[in-house]
Coordinates of C-alpha atoms in Angstrom, one line a residue:
Chain E
M1067 CA 43.0 99.2 -20.5
E1068 CA 45.5 97.8 -22.9
P1069 CA 44.2 94.6 -24.8
A1070 CA 47.8 93.5 -25.0
D1071 CA 48.1 92.7 -21.0
F1072 CA 45.7 89.8 -20.9
I1073 CA 47.2 86.7 -19.7
V1074 CA 43.6 84.9 -19.8
E1075 CA 40.7 85.5 -22.2
M1076 CA 37.9 83.4 -22.1
N1077 CA 35.2 84.4 -24.8
N1078 CA 31.8 83.5 -25.3
I1079 CA 31.9 80.3 -22.8
S1080 CA 28.5 78.3 -22.8
K1081 CA 28.3 75.1 -20.9
S1082 CA 25.1 72.9 -20.2
F1083 CA 24.7 70.1 -17.8
N1084 CA 21.7 67.8 -19.1
G1085 CA 20.1 70.4 -21.1
V1086 CA 20.5 72.9 -18.2
Q1087 CA 22.5 75.9 -19.4
A1088 CA 25.0 76.6 -16.5
L1089 CA 27.0 79.3 -18.8
K1090 CA 25.8 81.4 -21.3
D1091 CA 27.8 83.4 -23.6
V1092 CA 30.5 84.4 -20.6
S1093 CA 33.3 86.6 -21.3
I1094 CA 35.9 87.2 -18.9
N1095 CA 39.6 88.0 -18.8
L1096 CA 42.4 88.9 -16.4
K1097 CA 45.8 90.5 -16.5
K1098 CA 48.9 90.0 -14.6
N1099 CA 49.3 91.8 -11.2
E1100 CA 45.2 91.9 -11.1
V1101 CA 43.0 90.0 -9.0
V1102 CA 39.5 89.5 -10.5
G1103 CA 36.6 88.8 -8.2
I1104 CA 34.0 86.1 -9.4
V1105 CA 30.8 86.5 -7.2
G1106 CA 26.9 85.4 -7.4
H1107 CA 24.5 82.7 -6.0
N1108 CA 24.9 79.2 -5.6
G1109 CA 24.2 78.1 -9.0
A1110 CA 25.1 81.1 -10.6
G1111 CA 27.9 79.5 -12.8
K1112 CA 30.7 80.6 -10.8
S1113 CA 32.4 77.0 -10.4
T1114 CA 31.7 75.7 -13.8
L1115 CA 33.5 78.9 -14.8
I1116 CA 36.6 78.0 -12.9
K1117 CA 36.3 74.4 -13.6
I1118 CA 36.4 75.1 -17.2
L1119 CA 39.5 77.1 -16.7
S1120 CA 41.4 74.7 -14.4
G1121 CA 40.6 71.6 -16.9
A1122 CA 38.4 69.9 -14.3
I1123 CA 35.2 70.0 -17.0
R1124 CA 35.3 71.0 -20.5
K1125 CA 33.4 73.8 -22.3
D1126 CA 30.7 73.4 -25.1
S1127 CA 31.9 76.3 -26.9
G1128 CA 33.5 79.7 -26.7
T1129 CA 37.4 80.1 -27.0
I1130 CA 40.1 80.4 -24.3
L1131 CA 43.5 82.5 -24.8
I1132 CA 46.5 82.1 -22.3
N1133 CA 49.0 84.6 -22.8
K1134 CA 47.5 85.2 -26.4
S1135 CA 47.6 81.8 -27.7
P1136 CA 44.4 79.7 -27.9
V1137 CA 44.2 76.6 -25.8
D1138 CA 42.2 73.2 -25.5
L1139 CA 42.3 72.6 -21.7
A1140 CA 41.8 69.1 -22.1
G1141 CA 42.3 68.2 -18.4
P1142 CA 43.9 69.7 -15.2
K1143 CA 47.3 68.2 -16.4
V1144 CA 47.2 70.3 -19.3
A1145 CA 45.7 73.5 -17.5
R1146 CA 48.7 73.2 -14.6
N1147 CA 51.4 72.7 -17.6
L1148 CA 50.0 76.1 -18.9
G1149 CA 51.0 77.9 -15.3
I1150 CA 47.2 77.7 -14.4
E1151 CA 47.0 76.5 -10.7
T1152 CA 43.6 76.1 -8.7
I1153 CA 43.5 76.2 -5.1
Y1154 CA 40.1 74.2 -4.2
Q1155 CA 38.8 74.7 -0.8
D1156 CA 39.8 72.1 1.4
L1157 CA 40.6 69.3 -1.5
A1158 CA 44.1 69.8 -2.3
L1159 CA 46.0 68.8 0.7
A1160 CA 46.3 65.2 2.0
G1161 CA 46.1 65.5 5.8
N1162 CA 48.1 62.4 6.9
L1163 CA 51.2 63.9 5.2
D1164 CA 53.5 66.4 6.4
V1165 CA 54.2 70.0 5.0
T1166 CA 56.8 68.8 2.6
A1167 CA 55.1 65.8 1.3
N1168 CA 52.3 67.9 0.5
F1169 CA 54.3 70.6 -1.0
F1170 CA 55.6 68.3 -3.6
L1171 CA 52.8 65.7 -3.8
G1172 CA 52.6 64.5 -7.5
N1173 CA 55.9 66.1 -8.2
E1174 CA 58.5 64.4 -5.7
K1175 CA 62.0 65.2 -5.9
S1176 CA 63.8 61.7 -6.0
R1177 CA 67.0 59.7 -7.2
Y1178 CA 66.4 56.4 -8.6
F1179 CA 62.7 56.1 -7.1
F1180 CA 63.8 57.4 -3.7
L1181 CA 62.7 60.2 -2.1
R1182 CA 64.9 63.2 -1.4
N1183 CA 63.3 64.3 1.6
S1184 CA 65.9 66.7 3.0
L1185 CA 66.3 68.5 -0.2
M1186 CA 62.5 68.8 -0.9
R1187 CA 62.3 70.1 3.0
E1188 CA 64.9 72.9 2.1
E1189 CA 63.1 73.8 -1.0
A1190 CA 59.5 73.8 0.9
K1191 CA 61.3 75.9 3.8
R1192 CA 62.6 78.5 1.2
V1193 CA 59.5 79.1 -0.6
L1194 CA 57.3 79.4 2.1
Q1195 CA 59.7 81.5 4.0
E1196 CA 59.9 83.6 1.0
L1197 CA 56.2 84.3 1.2
K1198 CA 56.6 85.0 5.1
I1199 CA 54.5 81.8 6.0
R1200 CA 55.8 80.8 9.3
I1201 CA 55.3 76.9 10.1
E1202 CA 56.3 75.3 13.4
S1203 CA 57.2 72.0 12.3
Y1204 CA 57.7 70.7 8.5
T1205 CA 57.2 67.1 9.6
V1206 CA 54.2 67.0 11.5
P1207 CA 50.8 65.8 9.3
V1208 CA 49.1 69.1 8.0
E1209 CA 45.8 67.9 9.5
F1210 CA 47.6 69.1 13.0
L1211 CA 48.0 72.6 11.2
S1212 CA 45.3 75.6 11.2
G1213 CA 43.1 76.1 8.0
G1214 CA 45.0 79.2 7.2
Q1215 CA 48.5 77.5 7.3
R1216 CA 46.9 74.8 5.2
Q1217 CA 45.7 77.3 2.7
A1218 CA 49.4 79.0 2.7
I1219 CA 50.8 75.7 2.1
A1220 CA 48.4 75.0 -0.9
I1221 CA 49.3 78.5 -2.0
G1222 CA 53.1 78.1 -1.5
R1223 CA 53.0 75.1 -3.7
A1224 CA 50.9 76.9 -6.7
I1225 CA 53.8 79.6 -6.8
Y1226 CA 56.2 76.9 -6.5
N1227 CA 54.8 75.2 -9.6
K1228 CA 55.5 78.9 -11.4
A1229 CA 52.0 79.6 -11.5
N1230 CA 51.1 82.9 -13.5
V1231 CA 47.2 82.3 -13.4
L1232 CA 46.1 81.3 -10.1
V1233 CA 42.3 80.4 -9.3
M1234 CA 41.1 80.2 -5.8
D1235 CA 38.0 78.8 -4.8
E1236 CA 36.4 80.3 -1.7
P1237 CA 40.0 80.6 -0.1
T1238 CA 38.9 81.9 3.2
A1239 CA 35.5 79.9 3.5
A1240 CA 37.1 78.1 6.2
L1241 CA 39.2 80.6 8.0
G1242 CA 38.8 83.0 10.8
I1243 CA 39.3 86.6 10.6
E1244 CA 43.5 86.8 11.5
E1245 CA 43.9 83.8 8.9
T1246 CA 41.8 85.6 6.4
R1247 CA 43.8 88.8 6.8
R1248 CA 47.2 86.0 6.1
V1249 CA 45.5 85.0 3.0
G1250 CA 44.7 88.5 1.9
E1251 CA 48.4 89.8 2.4
L1252 CA 49.4 86.6 0.5
I1253 CA 47.4 87.7 -2.5
N1254 CA 48.8 91.1 -2.4
Q1255 CA 52.2 89.6 -2.3
L1256 CA 51.6 87.5 -5.5
K1257 CA 50.3 90.7 -7.2
K1258 CA 53.4 91.9 -7.4
Q1259 CA 55.3 88.5 -8.5
D1260 CA 53.4 89.1 -11.8
V1261 CA 50.4 86.6 -11.0
G1262 CA 46.9 86.9 -12.2
I1263 CA 44.4 85.7 -9.5
F1264 CA 40.5 84.6 -10.1
L1265 CA 38.9 84.8 -6.5
I1266 CA 35.6 83.2 -6.0
S1267 CA 34.1 84.1 -2.9
H1268 CA 30.8 84.4 -1.0
D1269 CA 32.1 86.9 1.1
I1270 CA 31.5 90.6 -0.4
H1271 CA 34.0 92.2 2.0
D1272 CA 36.6 89.9 1.1
V1273 CA 36.0 90.7 -2.7
F1274 CA 36.2 94.2 -2.0
D1275 CA 39.4 94.0 -0.1
F1276 CA 41.0 92.1 -2.4
C1277 CA 40.0 92.6 -5.7
D1278 CA 40.6 94.8 -8.6
R1279 CA 37.3 93.9 -10.7
I1280 CA 34.5 92.3 -9.8
A1281 CA 32.5 90.2 -12.2
I1282 CA 28.9 89.2 -11.1
L1283 CA 27.2 86.1 -12.5
K1284 CA 23.7 85.5 -12.1
N1285 CA 21.8 82.5 -13.8
G1286 CA 24.9 81.7 -15.8
E1287 CA 25.2 85.1 -17.4
I1288 CA 27.6 88.1 -16.8
V1289 CA 25.7 90.9 -15.3
E1290 CA 28.7 93.4 -15.0
I1291 CA 32.3 93.4 -14.7
C1292 CA 33.1 96.6 -12.7
R1293 CA 36.4 98.2 -10.9
S1294 CA 35.8 97.7 -7.4
T1295 CA 36.7 101.2 -6.8
E1296 CA 33.6 102.5 -8.7
V1297 CA 30.7 100.5 -7.3
T1298 CA 29.6 100.0 -3.5
K1299 CA 28.8 97.2 -1.9
D1300 CA 24.9 97.7 -2.1
D1301 CA 25.4 97.8 -5.9
V1302 CA 27.3 94.3 -5.9
I1303 CA 24.8 93.0 -3.6
S1304 CA 21.8 94.0 -5.8
M1305 CA 23.4 92.9 -8.9
I1306 CA 23.9 89.2 -7.2
I1307 CA 20.2 89.2 -6.3
K1308 CA 18.1 90.9 -9.1
G1309 CA 20.6 91.2 -11.7
A1310 CA 20.6 94.8 -12.1
R1311 CA 22.2 98.0 -9.9
Chain P
M1148 CA 49.5 72.9 18.7
L1149 CA 48.9 70.0 20.3
S1150 CA 48.3 69.8 24.1
N1151 CA 50.4 67.6 26.3
R1152 CA 47.4 65.3 26.8
K1153 CA 46.6 64.8 23.6
N1154 CA 50.3 64.3 22.6
L1155 CA 50.5 61.5 25.4
L1156 CA 47.5 59.8 24.0
Y1157 CA 49.1 59.9 20.5
Y1158 CA 52.0 58.0 21.4
V1159 CA 50.3 55.7 23.8
G1160 CA 48.1 54.7 20.6
L1161 CA 51.4 54.4 18.8
F1162 CA 53.0 52.1 21.1
S1163 CA 50.1 50.4 22.7
P1164 CA 50.2 47.0 20.5
L1165 CA 53.8 46.8 21.3
I1166 CA 53.0 47.3 25.2
F1167 CA 50.1 44.7 25.0
L1168 CA 52.5 42.4 23.3
I1169 CA 55.3 42.5 25.9
L1170 CA 52.6 42.2 28.4
L1171 CA 51.2 38.9 26.5
I1172 CA 54.7 37.6 26.4
L1173 CA 55.6 38.1 30.2
V1174 CA 52.1 36.6 31.1
F1175 CA 52.7 33.5 29.1
S1176 CA 56.2 32.7 30.1
L1177 CA 55.1 32.9 33.7
L1178 CA 52.2 30.5 33.3
H1179 CA 54.2 28.1 31.1
P1180 CA 57.8 27.2 31.3
R1181 CA 58.4 26.1 27.9
F1182 CA 56.8 29.4 26.2
L1183 CA 60.3 31.1 25.9
H1184 CA 61.9 27.8 24.9
P1185 CA 63.9 28.3 21.6
L1186 CA 62.1 25.8 19.9
N1187 CA 58.6 27.2 20.8
I1188 CA 60.1 30.7 19.6
F1189 CA 61.3 29.6 16.2
N1190 CA 58.0 27.6 15.9
V1191 CA 55.8 30.9 16.4
M1192 CA 58.1 32.7 14.1
R1193 CA 57.6 30.2 11.3
Q1194 CA 54.0 30.0 12.0
I1195 CA 53.8 34.0 11.9
S1196 CA 56.1 34.2 8.4
I1197 CA 53.2 32.7 6.5
G1198 CA 50.3 35.0 7.7
G1199 CA 52.7 38.0 8.0
L1200 CA 53.8 37.7 4.2
I1201 CA 50.2 38.4 3.4
A1202 CA 49.9 41.0 6.2
L1203 CA 52.7 42.8 4.4
G1204 CA 50.7 43.2 1.1
M1205 CA 47.4 44.1 3.0
T1206 CA 49.2 47.0 5.0
F1207 CA 49.5 48.7 1.3
V1208 CA 45.9 47.8 0.7
I1209 CA 44.5 49.2 3.8
I1210 CA 46.5 52.1 3.7
V1211 CA 44.7 53.1 0.2
R1212 CA 41.5 52.7 2.0
G1213 CA 40.9 49.3 0.6
I1214 CA 40.2 45.7 2.1
D1215 CA 41.1 42.0 0.7
L1216 CA 38.7 39.5 2.0
S1217 CA 40.0 37.1 -1.1
V1218 CA 43.3 36.2 0.7
G1219 CA 42.5 32.7 2.3
S1220 CA 40.8 31.5 -0.9
L1221 CA 43.4 32.6 -2.9
L1222 CA 45.7 31.1 -0.8
A1223 CA 44.0 27.6 -1.2
L1224 CA 44.1 28.1 -4.8
C1225 CA 47.6 29.5 -5.6
G1226 CA 48.9 26.4 -3.2
L1227 CA 47.0 23.9 -5.6
V1228 CA 48.1 25.4 -8.8
G1229 CA 51.5 25.1 -7.5
A1230 CA 51.3 21.7 -6.4
V1231 CA 49.7 20.9 -9.7
V1232 CA 52.5 22.4 -11.9
A1233 CA 55.0 20.5 -9.7
K1234 CA 53.2 17.2 -10.0
G1235 CA 52.6 17.8 -13.7
G1236 CA 49.1 17.7 -13.6
L1237 CA 46.5 15.9 -11.2
V1238 CA 47.4 12.1 -12.2
E1239 CA 50.0 11.9 -9.7
R1240 CA 47.9 13.4 -6.7
F1241 CA 48.1 10.4 -4.4
S1242 CA 51.7 9.7 -4.7
V1243 CA 52.1 10.9 -0.8
G1244 CA 55.5 10.2 0.1
A1245 CA 58.1 12.0 2.1
N1246 CA 60.2 11.8 -1.1
A1247 CA 57.7 11.9 -3.9
D1248 CA 59.3 12.9 -7.6
L1249 CA 58.3 15.8 -8.9
V1250 CA 57.7 16.3 -12.6
N1251 CA 58.5 20.0 -12.4
P1252 CA 61.0 21.6 -9.9
W1253 CA 60.2 23.5 -6.9
Y1254 CA 60.9 27.2 -8.6
W1255 CA 58.0 26.2 -11.4
A1256 CA 55.6 25.6 -8.6
L1257 CA 56.6 28.9 -6.7
I1258 CA 56.2 30.8 -10.4
G1259 CA 52.7 29.2 -10.9
S1260 CA 51.8 30.1 -7.5
V1261 CA 52.8 33.3 -7.7
G1262 CA 51.5 33.9 -11.3
I1263 CA 47.9 33.1 -10.2
G1264 CA 48.5 35.3 -7.0
L1265 CA 49.4 38.1 -9.5
L1266 CA 46.6 37.5 -11.7
A1267 CA 44.1 37.4 -9.1
G1268 CA 45.3 40.6 -7.6
A1269 CA 45.5 42.7 -10.8
L1270 CA 41.6 41.3 -11.1
N1271 CA 40.5 42.4 -7.7
G1272 CA 42.2 45.7 -8.2
L1273 CA 40.8 46.2 -12.1
C1274 CA 37.0 45.3 -10.6
I1275 CA 37.5 48.0 -7.9
T1276 CA 39.2 50.6 -10.1
K1277 CA 37.7 50.2 -13.3
L1278 CA 33.9 48.9 -12.7
K1279 CA 33.9 50.9 -9.3
V1280 CA 32.6 48.3 -7.3
P1281 CA 33.4 48.3 -3.5
A1282 CA 36.7 46.8 -2.5
F1283 CA 34.7 45.1 0.3
V1284 CA 32.6 43.7 -2.6
V1285 CA 34.7 42.7 -5.0
T1286 CA 37.1 40.7 -2.6
L1287 CA 33.9 39.2 -0.8
G1288 CA 33.1 37.8 -4.3
G1289 CA 36.6 36.7 -4.4
L1290 CA 36.4 35.0 -1.2
S1291 CA 34.0 32.8 -3.1
A1292 CA 35.0 32.3 -6.3
Y1293 CA 38.6 31.6 -5.8
R1294 CA 37.9 28.8 -3.0
G1295 CA 35.4 27.6 -5.7
A1296 CA 38.0 27.3 -8.3
A1297 CA 40.7 25.8 -5.8
L1298 CA 37.9 23.0 -5.2
I1299 CA 37.7 22.5 -8.7
V1300 CA 41.6 22.2 -9.1
S1301 CA 41.9 19.7 -6.5
D1302 CA 38.5 18.0 -7.2
G1303 CA 38.1 18.1 -3.4
G1304 CA 41.0 16.3 -2.0
P1305 CA 44.7 17.4 -1.3
I1306 CA 47.5 17.0 -3.4
S1307 CA 50.5 15.8 -1.4
G1308 CA 54.2 14.6 -1.5
F1309 CA 57.0 16.9 -2.7
D1310 CA 60.4 16.5 -2.9
D1311 CA 63.1 17.7 -0.4
A1312 CA 64.2 20.6 -2.3
Y1313 CA 60.2 21.6 -2.3
R1314 CA 59.8 20.7 1.5
W1315 CA 63.3 22.5 2.4
I1316 CA 61.6 26.1 1.6
G1317 CA 58.6 25.5 4.3
Q1318 CA 60.5 23.1 6.7
G1319 CA 64.3 23.9 6.4
K1320 CA 66.8 26.2 8.2
I1321 CA 69.7 28.1 7.9
G1322 CA 71.7 27.6 10.9
E1323 CA 68.7 27.8 13.5
V1324 CA 66.4 29.9 11.7
P1325 CA 63.5 28.6 9.6
V1326 CA 63.6 29.5 6.2
P1327 CA 60.0 31.3 5.9
V1328 CA 61.4 33.5 8.7
I1329 CA 64.1 34.4 7.1
I1330 CA 62.2 34.9 3.5
F1331 CA 59.8 37.0 5.9
L1332 CA 62.5 39.1 6.9
V1333 CA 63.9 39.8 3.3
F1334 CA 60.1 41.2 2.5
I1335 CA 59.7 42.9 5.8
I1336 CA 63.0 45.0 5.1
L1337 CA 62.0 45.5 1.2
C1338 CA 58.4 46.6 2.1
H1339 CA 59.6 49.2 4.9
I1340 CA 61.8 50.7 2.4
V1341 CA 59.6 51.0 -0.4
L1342 CA 56.6 52.3 1.8
R1343 CA 58.8 55.0 3.7
Y1344 CA 61.5 55.7 0.9
T1345 CA 60.1 55.7 -2.3
V1346 CA 57.9 58.0 -4.2
Y1347 CA 55.5 55.0 -5.2
G1348 CA 55.4 54.6 -1.1
R1349 CA 54.6 58.4 -0.6
H1350 CA 51.8 58.3 -3.5
I1351 CA 50.3 55.4 -1.7
Y1352 CA 49.8 57.5 1.7
S1353 CA 48.7 60.3 -0.3
V1354 CA 45.9 58.2 -2.2
G1355 CA 44.8 56.9 1.6
G1356 CA 44.9 60.4 2.9
N1357 CA 42.9 62.4 0.1
P1358 CA 42.3 60.4 -3.2
E1359 CA 41.2 63.5 -4.6
A1360 CA 44.0 65.9 -3.5
A1361 CA 46.3 62.6 -5.2
R1362 CA 44.2 63.1 -8.3
L1363 CA 44.0 66.8 -8.8
A1364 CA 47.9 66.3 -8.0
G1365 CA 48.4 64.4 -11.2
I1366 CA 48.8 61.0 -9.3
N1367 CA 47.3 58.1 -11.3
T1368 CA 45.0 56.7 -8.4
D1369 CA 43.5 53.9 -10.1
L1370 CA 47.1 52.5 -10.8
I1371 CA 48.3 52.9 -7.2
I1372 CA 45.3 51.2 -6.0
T1373 CA 45.1 48.2 -8.2
S1374 CA 49.1 47.8 -7.6
T1375 CA 48.1 47.6 -4.0
Y1376 CA 46.2 44.3 -4.8
I1377 CA 48.6 42.8 -7.1
I1378 CA 51.7 43.2 -4.1
T1379 CA 48.8 41.0 -1.9
G1380 CA 48.4 38.8 -4.7
F1381 CA 52.1 38.3 -5.2
F1382 CA 52.5 37.6 -1.1
V1383 CA 49.2 35.2 -1.3
G1384 CA 51.1 33.3 -3.8
L1385 CA 54.3 33.4 -2.2
S1386 CA 53.0 32.1 1.4
A1387 CA 51.0 29.5 -0.3
F1388 CA 53.8 27.8 -1.6
I1389 CA 55.6 28.0 1.4
L1390 CA 52.5 26.3 3.3
S1391 CA 52.4 23.8 0.9
A1392 CA 56.0 23.0 1.2
R1393 CA 55.6 23.3 5.2
L1394 CA 52.8 20.9 5.4
N1395 CA 53.8 18.9 2.1
S1396 CA 50.4 19.1 0.9
A1397 CA 48.3 21.7 -1.0
E1398 CA 44.5 21.3 -0.2
A1399 CA 41.3 23.3 -0.9
V1400 CA 40.6 24.1 2.5
A1401 CA 43.7 25.7 3.4
G1402 CA 43.6 29.1 4.6
M1403 CA 40.0 29.3 5.8
G1404 CA 39.5 32.3 7.9
Y1405 CA 43.0 33.7 7.1
E1406 CA 41.5 37.1 6.0
L1407 CA 40.5 37.6 9.6
T1408 CA 43.7 37.0 11.3
V1409 CA 45.6 39.2 8.7
I1410 CA 43.2 42.0 8.6
A1411 CA 43.3 41.8 12.3
A1412 CA 47.1 42.0 12.6
V1413 CA 47.4 44.9 10.3
V1414 CA 44.6 46.9 12.0
V1415 CA 46.0 46.1 15.4
G1416 CA 49.5 47.0 14.0
G1417 CA 48.1 50.6 13.8
T1418 CA 47.1 50.8 10.5
S1419 CA 44.1 52.6 10.2
L1420 CA 41.1 51.1 8.3
F1421 CA 40.2 54.7 7.1
G1422 CA 43.3 54.9 4.9
G1423 CA 46.1 57.2 4.8
T1424 CA 48.2 55.9 8.2
G1425 CA 49.8 52.8 8.9
N1426 CA 53.7 51.0 8.3
I1427 CA 55.1 48.0 8.3
L1428 CA 56.6 47.4 11.6
G1429 CA 53.4 48.0 13.2
T1430 CA 51.8 45.3 10.8
I1431 CA 54.8 43.0 12.1
I1432 CA 54.0 43.7 15.8
G1433 CA 50.3 43.1 15.0
A1434 CA 51.2 39.7 13.6
I1435 CA 53.4 38.9 16.3
L1436 CA 50.8 39.5 18.6
F1437 CA 48.4 37.3 17.0
G1438 CA 50.8 34.6 16.4
V1439 CA 52.1 34.5 20.3
L1440 CA 48.6 35.0 21.3
Q1441 CA 47.6 31.8 19.5
N1442 CA 50.6 29.8 20.6
G1443 CA 50.3 30.6 24.3
L1444 CA 46.5 29.8 24.3
V1445 CA 47.4 26.3 22.6
L1446 CA 50.2 25.8 25.4
L1447 CA 47.8 26.8 27.8
N1448 CA 45.0 24.4 26.6
V1449 CA 42.6 26.8 25.7
S1450 CA 40.1 25.8 23.5
S1451 CA 40.6 26.9 19.8
Y1452 CA 36.9 28.0 19.9
I1453 CA 37.6 30.7 22.8
Q1454 CA 40.6 31.6 20.6
Q1455 CA 38.5 32.7 17.8
I1456 CA 36.5 34.8 20.3
I1457 CA 39.4 36.2 21.6
I1458 CA 40.9 37.2 18.2
G1459 CA 37.4 38.7 17.0
I1460 CA 37.3 41.0 20.6
I1461 CA 41.0 42.2 19.6
L1462 CA 40.2 43.2 16.2
I1463 CA 36.9 45.2 17.5
L1464 CA 38.7 46.9 20.3
A1465 CA 41.8 47.8 18.1
V1466 CA 39.5 49.4 15.3
A1467 CA 37.6 51.3 18.4
F1468 CA 41.0 52.6 19.8
D1469 CA 41.8 53.8 16.5
R1470 CA 38.2 55.7 16.4
F1471 CA 38.9 57.0 19.5
S1472 CA 42.7 58.3 19.1
K1473 CA 41.3 59.9 15.5
S1474 CA 38.7 61.8 17.3
T1475 CA 41.2 63.1 20.0
R1476 CA 43.7 64.0 17.1
Q1477 CA 41.2 66.6 15.6
V1478 CA 42.8 69.7 16.8

């Protein structure tokens, strides 16, 4: 692996909450066109790790490099401006607003304070159609849409905001089989568009289906980072539970 | 996809206050010959304007999942401050007369009244967002504190007697239309445009729909929430001025129980107490509904005690209906 390819390098990250060590010296990296899965038990440190990357919480020590330059991820906006977009399980959309409004949430196109709704609708349509996401109505509140469609809108929004690093927290947890497949297709599509993806998941099958590499966390430490082609599901499960193959 | 039955329920929910209003008008006009007399209609409209202005602000507050119980007390305080400004102090309080001389013209009173409203609104908003005290508690405290402040300002008694220009705002007409009604119409249009067509309006709905999502999208949710209380404070100040001009008097007991009718109008008009949905047109229908109800019951000689019971029941039914239609909308 050429070290020159890395778009994210997190080195020796540590974090503790009230004396409890959530992360110990964790190092992980990500290339473009790559999906890295992060797996582990509840409390293993997955969420803490990705929240540090998305700027939601701050690390105690360690360094983070984005495209080779050291960065200080002081808040969600800083991370977003660096091209790091995070898709939270079901937190990112306002259910009372329509597809277009959610797509441009906090980033509305306007002229003299007035919303440019038709312009935004066209843009949202264009992006979502490019991603082959079919939505019957762009004016219906998104709470009427399926979980998969909502997830797709969140992904579409991240793409539109020119994400080159996408962090997906349990993207399929609330989805059915068919919808999970759609999200999988989207992930593959994004890979081809030079995006690097961190995928946090409980679902070992998803992780093997979507990921190029798998990072196993236990008690705040990396057990191993391996290529998904070089391990079996049993190996990964055993590492999650026992901390060894 | 929505099934047809759910779709139908959804639209019934949307239009039910309007249907109820039309029925009410029909019933009252059948029961009382003078109900549809132009004089009575303008009377009702003038009545609605004062509470209606506050309801405009309350719509913003409730859309962002808030509540403002302090509006009635604040109304008294604002009106008194305006009157004190006009009188140039408390000395002239008892110069009651149809045409009392004022130390300061009406617009200084208006500025004083609205100024206090804006300040109180900002205070409410900051306590809610910065001290993290629930809106219900903050404004319940305000309900007590502003009333107390009003009693201090007025020293218990009313401040009465303003000049022609002052009273014209509350009692005057342009053509056949009362001035308060015209002011109300202007702000209805303004609020509708702001809420529906501006970026700010969109942010209001997003904060009400999902505050966490709004925050993650980079929207300053604290600022948005605070601004809705400031808007409400503005409207309380404005309507306090109009009320004192109409009654030719400001007093500490003004606006008792206003919070209930105002909140009831907003909620009956389809703005959900759970946040994120609602609009100005619904609020107007809600305000007209309660105005017509009160007027009709008065014309029919129904006791005002019974009126209070009816308002309470309608409020509960409206929220129950909102809950019910929310649960059928889960697809």
